[in-house]
XYZ file of C-alpha atoms in Angstrom:
542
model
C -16.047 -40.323 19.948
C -17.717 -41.472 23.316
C -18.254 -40.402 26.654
C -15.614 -43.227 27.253
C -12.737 -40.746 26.647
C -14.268 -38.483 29.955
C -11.057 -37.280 32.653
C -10.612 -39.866 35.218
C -10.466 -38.289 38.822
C -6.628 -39.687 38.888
C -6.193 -37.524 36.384
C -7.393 -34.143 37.652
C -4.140 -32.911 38.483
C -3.207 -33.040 34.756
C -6.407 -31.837 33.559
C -6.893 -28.739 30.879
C -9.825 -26.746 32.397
C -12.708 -25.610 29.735
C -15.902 -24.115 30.066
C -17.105 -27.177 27.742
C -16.275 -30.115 26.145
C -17.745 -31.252 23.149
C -16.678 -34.302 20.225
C -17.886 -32.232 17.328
C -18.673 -28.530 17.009
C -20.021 -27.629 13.771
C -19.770 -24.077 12.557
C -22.484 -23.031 10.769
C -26.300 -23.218 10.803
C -26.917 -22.811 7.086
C -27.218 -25.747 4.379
C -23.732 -27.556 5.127
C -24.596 -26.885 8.862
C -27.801 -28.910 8.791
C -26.888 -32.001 6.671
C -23.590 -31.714 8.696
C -25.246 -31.801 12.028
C -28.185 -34.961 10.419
C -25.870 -36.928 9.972
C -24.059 -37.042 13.051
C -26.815 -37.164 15.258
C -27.820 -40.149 12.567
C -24.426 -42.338 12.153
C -22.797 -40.942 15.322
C -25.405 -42.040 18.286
C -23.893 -40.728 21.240
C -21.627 -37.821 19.747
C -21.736 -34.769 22.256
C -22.187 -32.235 19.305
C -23.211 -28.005 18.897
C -23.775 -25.556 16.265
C -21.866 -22.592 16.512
C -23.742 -19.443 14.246
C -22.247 -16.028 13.869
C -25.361 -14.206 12.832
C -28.472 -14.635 15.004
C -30.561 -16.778 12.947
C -29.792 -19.820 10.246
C -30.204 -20.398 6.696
C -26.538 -19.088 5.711
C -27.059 -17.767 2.110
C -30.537 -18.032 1.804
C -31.213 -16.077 5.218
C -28.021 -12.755 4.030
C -29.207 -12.918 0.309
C -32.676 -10.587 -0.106
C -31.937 -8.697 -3.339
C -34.654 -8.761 -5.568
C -35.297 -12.383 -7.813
C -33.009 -14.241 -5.388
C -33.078 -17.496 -6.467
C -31.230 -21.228 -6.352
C -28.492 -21.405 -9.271
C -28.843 -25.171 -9.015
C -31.967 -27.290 -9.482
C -33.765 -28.144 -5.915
C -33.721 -31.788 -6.266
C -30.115 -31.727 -5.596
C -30.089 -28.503 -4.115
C -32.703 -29.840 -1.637
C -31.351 -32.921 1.105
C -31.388 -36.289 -0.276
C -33.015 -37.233 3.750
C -35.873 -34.660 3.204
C -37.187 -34.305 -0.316
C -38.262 -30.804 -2.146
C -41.526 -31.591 -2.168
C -42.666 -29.125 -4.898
C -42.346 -29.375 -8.740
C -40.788 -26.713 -8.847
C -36.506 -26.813 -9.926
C -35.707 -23.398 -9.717
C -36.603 -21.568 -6.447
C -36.610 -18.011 -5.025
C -34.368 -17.987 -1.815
C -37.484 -17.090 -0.024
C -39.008 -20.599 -0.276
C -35.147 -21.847 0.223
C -34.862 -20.112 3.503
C -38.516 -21.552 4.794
C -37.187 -25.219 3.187
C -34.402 -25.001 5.543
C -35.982 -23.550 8.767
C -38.723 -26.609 8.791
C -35.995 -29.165 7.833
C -33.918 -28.165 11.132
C -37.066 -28.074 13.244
C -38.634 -31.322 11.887
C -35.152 -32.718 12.352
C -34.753 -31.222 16.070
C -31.393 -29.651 15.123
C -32.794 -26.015 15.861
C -32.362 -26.130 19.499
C -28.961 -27.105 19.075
C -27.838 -24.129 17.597
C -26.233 -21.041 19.616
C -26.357 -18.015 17.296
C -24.571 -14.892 17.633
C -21.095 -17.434 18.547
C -18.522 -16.576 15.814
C -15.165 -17.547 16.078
C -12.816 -16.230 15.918
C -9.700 -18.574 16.281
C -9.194 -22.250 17.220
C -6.002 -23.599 18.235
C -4.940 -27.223 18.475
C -2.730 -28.681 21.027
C -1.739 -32.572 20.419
C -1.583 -32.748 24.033
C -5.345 -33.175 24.802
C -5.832 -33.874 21.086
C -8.136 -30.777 21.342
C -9.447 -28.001 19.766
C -10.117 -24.963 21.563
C -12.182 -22.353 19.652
C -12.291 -18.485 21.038
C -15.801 -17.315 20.410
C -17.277 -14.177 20.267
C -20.513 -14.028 21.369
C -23.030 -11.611 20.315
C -26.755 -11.313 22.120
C -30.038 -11.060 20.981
C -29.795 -7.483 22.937
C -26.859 -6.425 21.146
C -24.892 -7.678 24.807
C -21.478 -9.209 23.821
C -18.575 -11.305 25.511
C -16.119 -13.966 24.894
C -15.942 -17.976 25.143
C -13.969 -20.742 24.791
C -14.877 -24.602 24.154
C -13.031 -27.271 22.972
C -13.773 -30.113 21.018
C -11.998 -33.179 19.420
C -13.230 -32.314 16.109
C -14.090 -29.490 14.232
C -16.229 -29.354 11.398
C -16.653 -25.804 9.296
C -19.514 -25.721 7.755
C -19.263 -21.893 7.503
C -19.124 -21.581 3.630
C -16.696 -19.671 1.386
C -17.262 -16.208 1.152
C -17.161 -13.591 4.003
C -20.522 -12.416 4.994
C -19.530 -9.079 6.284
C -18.819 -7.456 2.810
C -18.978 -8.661 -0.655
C -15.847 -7.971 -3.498
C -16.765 -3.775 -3.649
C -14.188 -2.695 -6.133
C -13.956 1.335 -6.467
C -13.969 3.571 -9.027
C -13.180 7.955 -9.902
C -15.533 10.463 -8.800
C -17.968 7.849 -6.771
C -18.344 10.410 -4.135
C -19.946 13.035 -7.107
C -22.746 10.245 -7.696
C -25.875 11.922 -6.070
C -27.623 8.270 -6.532
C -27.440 5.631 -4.873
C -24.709 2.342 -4.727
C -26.062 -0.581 -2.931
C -24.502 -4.277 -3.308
C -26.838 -6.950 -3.849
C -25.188 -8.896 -0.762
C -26.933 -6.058 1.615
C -29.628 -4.857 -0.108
C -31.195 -2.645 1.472
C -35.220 -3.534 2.664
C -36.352 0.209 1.815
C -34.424 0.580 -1.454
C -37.116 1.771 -3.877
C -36.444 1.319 -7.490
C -39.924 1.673 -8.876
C -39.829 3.812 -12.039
C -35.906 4.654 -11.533
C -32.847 3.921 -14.041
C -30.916 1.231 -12.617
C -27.278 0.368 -13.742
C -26.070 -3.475 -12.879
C -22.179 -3.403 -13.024
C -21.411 -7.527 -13.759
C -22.360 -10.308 -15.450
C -22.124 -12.908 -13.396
C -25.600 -15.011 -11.740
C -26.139 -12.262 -9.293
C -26.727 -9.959 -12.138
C -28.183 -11.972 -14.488
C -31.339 -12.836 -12.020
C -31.927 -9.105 -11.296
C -32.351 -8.256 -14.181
C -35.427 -9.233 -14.976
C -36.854 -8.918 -11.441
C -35.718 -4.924 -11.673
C -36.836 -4.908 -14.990
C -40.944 -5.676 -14.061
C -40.986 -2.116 -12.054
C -38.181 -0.306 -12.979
C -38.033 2.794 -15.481
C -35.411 0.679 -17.279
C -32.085 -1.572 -16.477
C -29.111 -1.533 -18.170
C -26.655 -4.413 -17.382
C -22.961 -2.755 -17.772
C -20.642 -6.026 -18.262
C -17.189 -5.863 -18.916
C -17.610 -9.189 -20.830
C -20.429 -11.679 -21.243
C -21.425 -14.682 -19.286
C -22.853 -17.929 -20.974
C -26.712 -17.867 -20.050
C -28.322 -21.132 -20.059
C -32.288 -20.704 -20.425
C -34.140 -23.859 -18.128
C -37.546 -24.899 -17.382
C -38.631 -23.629 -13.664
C -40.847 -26.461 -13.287
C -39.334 -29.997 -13.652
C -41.900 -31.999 -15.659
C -40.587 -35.477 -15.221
C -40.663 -34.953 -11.115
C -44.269 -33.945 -11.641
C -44.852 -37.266 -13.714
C -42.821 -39.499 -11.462
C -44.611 -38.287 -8.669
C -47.905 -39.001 -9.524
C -47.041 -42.674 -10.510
C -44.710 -43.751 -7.540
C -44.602 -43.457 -3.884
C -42.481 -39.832 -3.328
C -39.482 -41.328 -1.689
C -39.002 -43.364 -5.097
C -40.070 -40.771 -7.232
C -37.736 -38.139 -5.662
C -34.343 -40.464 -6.016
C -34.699 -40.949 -9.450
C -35.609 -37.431 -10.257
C -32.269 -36.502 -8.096
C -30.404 -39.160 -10.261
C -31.466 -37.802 -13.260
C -30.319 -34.391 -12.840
C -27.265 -35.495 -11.551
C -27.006 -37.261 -14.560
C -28.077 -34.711 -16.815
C -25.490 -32.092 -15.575
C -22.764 -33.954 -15.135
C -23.180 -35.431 -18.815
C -23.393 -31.439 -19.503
C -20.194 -30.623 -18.137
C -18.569 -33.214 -19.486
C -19.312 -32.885 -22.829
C -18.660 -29.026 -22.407
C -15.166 -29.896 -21.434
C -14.715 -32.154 -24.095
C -16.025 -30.498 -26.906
C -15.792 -27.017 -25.761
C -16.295 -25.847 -29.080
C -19.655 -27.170 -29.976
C -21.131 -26.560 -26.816
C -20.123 -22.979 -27.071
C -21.705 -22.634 -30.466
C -25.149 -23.999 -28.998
C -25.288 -22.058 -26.126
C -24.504 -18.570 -28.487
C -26.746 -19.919 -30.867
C -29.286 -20.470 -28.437
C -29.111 -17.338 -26.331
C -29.166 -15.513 -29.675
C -32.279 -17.127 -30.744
C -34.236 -16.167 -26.879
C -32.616 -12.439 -27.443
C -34.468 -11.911 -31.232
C -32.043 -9.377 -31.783
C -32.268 -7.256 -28.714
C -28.629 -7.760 -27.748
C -25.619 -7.971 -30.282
C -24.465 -11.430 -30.390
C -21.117 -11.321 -30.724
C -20.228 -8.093 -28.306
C -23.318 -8.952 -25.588
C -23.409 -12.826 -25.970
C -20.024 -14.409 -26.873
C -17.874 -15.097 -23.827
C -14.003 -14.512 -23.898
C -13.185 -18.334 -22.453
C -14.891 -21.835 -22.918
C -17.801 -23.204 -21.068
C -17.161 -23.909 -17.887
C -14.311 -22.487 -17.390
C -16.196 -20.234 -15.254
C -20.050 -21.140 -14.059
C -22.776 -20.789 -15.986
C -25.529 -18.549 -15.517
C -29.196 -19.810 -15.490
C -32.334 -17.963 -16.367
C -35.292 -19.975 -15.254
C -37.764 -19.979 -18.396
C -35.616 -17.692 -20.175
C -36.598 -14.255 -18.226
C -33.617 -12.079 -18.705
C -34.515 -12.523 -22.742
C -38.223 -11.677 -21.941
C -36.492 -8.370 -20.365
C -34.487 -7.956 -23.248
C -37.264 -8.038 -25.888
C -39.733 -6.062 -23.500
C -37.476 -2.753 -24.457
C -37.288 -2.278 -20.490
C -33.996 -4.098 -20.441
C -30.486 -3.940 -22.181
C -26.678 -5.252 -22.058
C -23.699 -2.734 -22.956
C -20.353 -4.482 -22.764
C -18.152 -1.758 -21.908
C -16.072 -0.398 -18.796
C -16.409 2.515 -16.285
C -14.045 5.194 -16.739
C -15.888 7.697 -13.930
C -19.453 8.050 -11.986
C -20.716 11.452 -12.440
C -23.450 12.852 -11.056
C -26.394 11.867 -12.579
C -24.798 7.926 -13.660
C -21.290 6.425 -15.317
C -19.146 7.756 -18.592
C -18.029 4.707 -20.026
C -14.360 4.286 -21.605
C -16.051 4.266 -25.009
C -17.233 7.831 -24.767
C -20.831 6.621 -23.944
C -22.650 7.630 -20.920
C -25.291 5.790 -18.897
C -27.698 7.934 -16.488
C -28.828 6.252 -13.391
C -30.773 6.736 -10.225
C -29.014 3.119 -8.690
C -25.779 1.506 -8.813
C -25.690 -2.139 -8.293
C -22.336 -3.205 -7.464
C -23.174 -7.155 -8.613
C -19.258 -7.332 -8.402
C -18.976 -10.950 -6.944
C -18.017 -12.226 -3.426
C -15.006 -11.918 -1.341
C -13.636 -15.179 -0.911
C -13.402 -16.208 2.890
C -12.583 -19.888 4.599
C -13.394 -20.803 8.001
C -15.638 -17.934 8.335
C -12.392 -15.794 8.925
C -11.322 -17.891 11.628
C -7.896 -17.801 12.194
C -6.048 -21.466 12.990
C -3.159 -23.009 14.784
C -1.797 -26.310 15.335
C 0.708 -26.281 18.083
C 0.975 -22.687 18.133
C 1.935 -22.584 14.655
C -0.521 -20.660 12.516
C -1.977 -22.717 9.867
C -2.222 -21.200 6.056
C -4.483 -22.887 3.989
C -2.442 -22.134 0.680
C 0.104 -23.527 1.357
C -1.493 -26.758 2.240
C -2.983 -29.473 -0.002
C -6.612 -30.907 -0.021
C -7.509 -33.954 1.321
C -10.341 -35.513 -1.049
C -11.805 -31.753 -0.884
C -12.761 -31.815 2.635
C -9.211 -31.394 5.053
C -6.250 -29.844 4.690
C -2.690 -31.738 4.863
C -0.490 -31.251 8.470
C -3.948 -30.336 9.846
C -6.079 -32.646 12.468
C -8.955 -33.308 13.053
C -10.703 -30.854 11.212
C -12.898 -31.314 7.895
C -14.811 -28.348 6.256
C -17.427 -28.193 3.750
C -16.720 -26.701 0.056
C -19.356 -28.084 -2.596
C -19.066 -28.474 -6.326
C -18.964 -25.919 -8.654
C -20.907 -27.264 -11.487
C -23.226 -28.820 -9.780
C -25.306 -28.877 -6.420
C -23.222 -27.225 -3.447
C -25.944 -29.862 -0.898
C -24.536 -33.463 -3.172
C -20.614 -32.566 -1.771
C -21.906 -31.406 1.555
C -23.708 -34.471 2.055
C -20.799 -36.798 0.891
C -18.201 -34.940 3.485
C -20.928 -35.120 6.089
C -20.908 -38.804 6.215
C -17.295 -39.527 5.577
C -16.947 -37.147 8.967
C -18.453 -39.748 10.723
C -16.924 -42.620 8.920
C -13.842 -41.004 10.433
C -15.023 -41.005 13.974
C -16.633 -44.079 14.297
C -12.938 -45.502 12.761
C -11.193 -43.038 15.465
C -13.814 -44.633 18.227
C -12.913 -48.246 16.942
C -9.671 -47.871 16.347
C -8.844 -45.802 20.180
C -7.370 -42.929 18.157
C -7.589 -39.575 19.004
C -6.517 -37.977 16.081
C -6.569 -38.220 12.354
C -4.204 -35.860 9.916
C -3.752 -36.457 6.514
C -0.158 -36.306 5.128
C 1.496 -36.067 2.107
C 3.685 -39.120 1.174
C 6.917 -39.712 -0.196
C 6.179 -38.293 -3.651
C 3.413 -36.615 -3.384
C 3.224 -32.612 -3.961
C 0.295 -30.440 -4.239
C 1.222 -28.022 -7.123
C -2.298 -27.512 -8.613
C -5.095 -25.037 -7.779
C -7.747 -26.375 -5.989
C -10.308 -25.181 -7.923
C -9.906 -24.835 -11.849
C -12.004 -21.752 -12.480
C -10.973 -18.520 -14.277
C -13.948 -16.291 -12.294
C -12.983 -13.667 -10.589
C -14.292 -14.534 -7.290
C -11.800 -17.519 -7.539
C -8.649 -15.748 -8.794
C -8.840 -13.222 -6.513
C -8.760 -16.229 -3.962
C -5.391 -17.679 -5.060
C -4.048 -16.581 -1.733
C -6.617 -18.357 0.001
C -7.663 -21.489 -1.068
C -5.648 -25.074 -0.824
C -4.102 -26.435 -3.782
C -4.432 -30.143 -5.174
C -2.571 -32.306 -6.105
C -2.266 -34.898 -8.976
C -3.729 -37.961 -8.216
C -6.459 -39.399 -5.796
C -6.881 -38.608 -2.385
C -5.422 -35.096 -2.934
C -7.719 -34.080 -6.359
C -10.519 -31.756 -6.105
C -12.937 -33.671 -7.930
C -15.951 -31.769 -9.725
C -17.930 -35.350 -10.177
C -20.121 -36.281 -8.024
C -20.181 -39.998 -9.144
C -15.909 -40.277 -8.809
C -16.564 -38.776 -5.077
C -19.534 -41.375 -4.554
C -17.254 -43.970 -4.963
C -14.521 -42.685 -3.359
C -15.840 -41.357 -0.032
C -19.518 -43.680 0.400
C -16.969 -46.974 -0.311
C -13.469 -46.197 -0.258
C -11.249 -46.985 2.185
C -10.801 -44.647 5.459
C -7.459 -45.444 6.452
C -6.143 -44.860 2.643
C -2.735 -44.609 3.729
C -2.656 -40.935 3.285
C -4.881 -40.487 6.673
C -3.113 -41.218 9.648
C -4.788 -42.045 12.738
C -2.801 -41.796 15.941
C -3.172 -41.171 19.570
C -1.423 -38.116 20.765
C -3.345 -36.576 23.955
C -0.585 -36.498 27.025
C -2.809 -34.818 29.037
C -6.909 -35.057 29.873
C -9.351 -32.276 29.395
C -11.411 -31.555 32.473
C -14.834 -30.497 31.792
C -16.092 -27.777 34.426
C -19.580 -27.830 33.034
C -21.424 -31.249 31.959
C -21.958 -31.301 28.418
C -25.024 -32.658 28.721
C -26.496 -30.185 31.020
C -28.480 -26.957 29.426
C -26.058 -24.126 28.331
C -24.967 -21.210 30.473
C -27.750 -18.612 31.169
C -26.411 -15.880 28.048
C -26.480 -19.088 25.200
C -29.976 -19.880 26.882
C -30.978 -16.331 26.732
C -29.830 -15.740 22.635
C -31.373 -18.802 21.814
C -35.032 -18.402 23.434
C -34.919 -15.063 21.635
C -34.627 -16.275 18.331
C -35.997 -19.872 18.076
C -38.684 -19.463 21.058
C -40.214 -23.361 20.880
C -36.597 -24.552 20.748
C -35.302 -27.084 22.995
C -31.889 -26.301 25.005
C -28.105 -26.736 23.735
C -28.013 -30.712 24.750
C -25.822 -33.750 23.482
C -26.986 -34.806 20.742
C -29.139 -37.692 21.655
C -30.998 -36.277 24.779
């Protein structure tokens, strides 16, 4: 997508007016934002691209999340971008050190100064006329000042995540209001929340509460995690030994390729054999968790999940510290269900009752696409369920739009990175090829009937209403394998047959502001007063 495509004075009568034009817009500034936005400055020379981010600084999860113990669920050699290596040994990291990775990846890339924060949108609407997108922002100052913009773009790439970050999944439950403690949900926790020497309660049993546990635990009177029903827990090394090896024999580039072969490897062979012998990998994981817990939790009520290994994710404690709780006495699981709050904590349906200064609601997300953007295509709305996933990154009857959605048993960065670079396979086919649009269709035959993603977590069925389906055969499966979607999207074919590429525009788009110049004074304005040494909003190759 070229400057070549720019309205021709001739055509000025015909022209759509916008405030800017733009080839790409990426929404998002967090993880999928920044590989998203590498690789089209890298494989795209030329592309006039921005970064659209709703809150006023970047980092996505790692920069909401800041409950105690926050931590990567995946290890940081995939975690981490394959174009700029974790550099420490360690494979488990707090979402502190996450956060800084991220911050000095977009300024060592130069991608900072091409965000605008406080710009979430709110809708985008395509018209096949000017094969455009135009996306209604609201924009939201670093001085609380707020307005409203539009811009338009010939592709649009969400990178905004899945969940909403406004609220998490808060269920409710009798006499909350007589609690004279306090509730707090780990996805705003609060900075002055002081649980030194209280009772603390964790309602779940899902990652979120599994790594607060033990952080609560160290200061904490004592922590009780209150699960309905028990999560597999999967103890791991922090520290990756072979990295540490590898690295001191070969150059790091080397060393830091096969280390992120290895574990992709490693937990792919995992999942695998977990889905093929369900059985005996859910009698080593018991076995083993039972073995870490030495009798401090009952195995088969605390320990023994209701379904098979992955049929939700697994939950990871990082040199086994929730069973270091556990036998420290300052820790405990009940598997049991709230019938009320009361005053002073939570009578259980058993009779049991649990006293408590602090309710963590570790309850699980709320399930959110296109950070709540609503979409059209010719003025019909667009709903995502009822539409079928194109090789996990677009949606059928929908152009020119990709979004990112990583793997659930494994690294969230290895999918983003693969849909990154297919996005610009797909221009710089569009740019050869004098298309101006590409929408993938189902054929003659082909149906979508399948969830999109084969889960039984809560988070995800709760989500059934929200979330594409698949179909039965490639392009339209969901793969979880990172070496199936190597193949297919690094070396497949672009124009599949199920992609078509067209040219639709009617009309021209004329741009009242060069795309190339510096952003309007209130963009300028948000983003010198959050990234101070950052350059200007330019194209992408200034």
């Amino acid at each position: 997508m070229t400057s070549s495509t720019a309205t021709n004075a001739s055509d000025a009568s015909d022209a759509v007016t916008a405030a800017i034009d733009l080839d790409v817009i990426v929404v998002g500034a967090g993880l999928s934002g920044i590989a998203a936005a590498h690789y089209l400055r890298e494989r795209c020379p030329g592309t006039r691209f921005a970064m659209l981010e709703a809150r006023q600084s970047l980092g996505g999860t790692w920069d909401l999340f800041r409950y105690p113990g926050v931590r990567s669920d995946s290890d940081m050699f995939t975690l981490g971008f394959s174009f700029r290596p974790w550099a420490s040994d360690q494979a488990i990291a707090d979402g502190g050190r996450i956060l800084d990775y991220l911050k000095d990846t977009a300024r060592a890339e130069g991608l900072d100064g091409l965000i605008r924060y406080g710009h979430k949108v709110s809708e985008a609407r395509w018209d096949s006329s000017i094969a455009r997108w135009t996306l209604y922002i609201e924009r939201t100052l670093a001085d609380g000042r707020q307005d409203t913009q539009s811009l338009t773009c010939r592709f649009l790439f969400m990178c905004s995540g899945y969940y909403a970050y406004d609220a998490g999944h808060a269920p409710t439950w009798p006499g909350m209001d007589a609690f004279t403690g306090t509730v707090v949900h780990p996805q705003h926790w609060p900075a002055d929340l002081d649980y030194r020497d209280k009772r603390v309660v964790i309602v779940g049993s899902g990652a979120t509460a599994v790594t607060l546990l033990p952080s609560l635990a160290a200061s904490a009177a004592h922590v009780t995690m209150l699960q309905r029903s028990p999560s597999y827990i999967l103890s791991m090394s922090q520290r990756d030994g072979v990295a540490e090896r590898l690295r001191a024999w070969l150059p790091a580039g080397v060393a830091h390729r096969l280390v992120r072969m290895k574990n992709v490897l490693i937990t792919l062979g995992f999942y695998n054999a977990a889905r093929r012998w369900p059985h005996v990998i859910r009698r080593l994981l018991i076995r083993r968790a039972a073995q870490q817990a030495q009798g401090h939790a009952d195995v088969e009520r605390d320990l023994t999940p209701r379904y098979h290994p992955w049929d939700q994710r697994l939950c990871l404690a990082p040199n086994g510290d929730i069973f270091k709780a556990l036998r420290s006495t300052r820790a405990d699981i009940v598997t049991d269900e709230i019938a009320t709050f009361t005053a002073n904590g939570l009578a259980l349906k058993s009779g049991k009752t649990l006293d408590a200064d602090i309710v963590v609601t570790a309850t699980g997300l709320r399930v959110q696409l296109m950070g709540g953007a609503r979409l059209l295509v010719d003025g019909k709305p667009v709903v995502l369920a009822d539409t079928v996933s194109y090789k996990g990154m677009m949606y059928s009857g929908v152009p020119n739009l990709a979004s990112i959605f990583g793997y659930t048993n494994a690294s969230w960065t290895l999918k983003a990175e693969l849909i990154a670079q297919y996005v610009c396979r797909l221009i710089r086919h569009m740019d050869a090829h004098d298309a101006d649009t590409c929408v993938p269709h189902l054929r003659e035959g082909e149906h979508g009937g399948l969830p999109a993603i084969g889960l039984t977590s809560g988070y995800i069925q709760r989500a059934t209403g929200v979330l594409p389906r698949q179909g039965g055969r490639k392009p339209w499966v969901f793969y979880q394998s990172y070496l199936r979607d190597l193949r297919l999207m690094r070396w497949g074919s672009v124009d599949d047959g199920a992609m078509r590429f067209e040219r639709r525009a009617t009309r021209a788009v004329a741009n009242t502001s060069d795309a190339s110049s510096e952003p309007d004074v209130a963009t300028r304005e948000a983003n010198s007063a959050n990234t101070p040494n950052a350059a200007p909003v330019t194209e992408a190759t200034r």
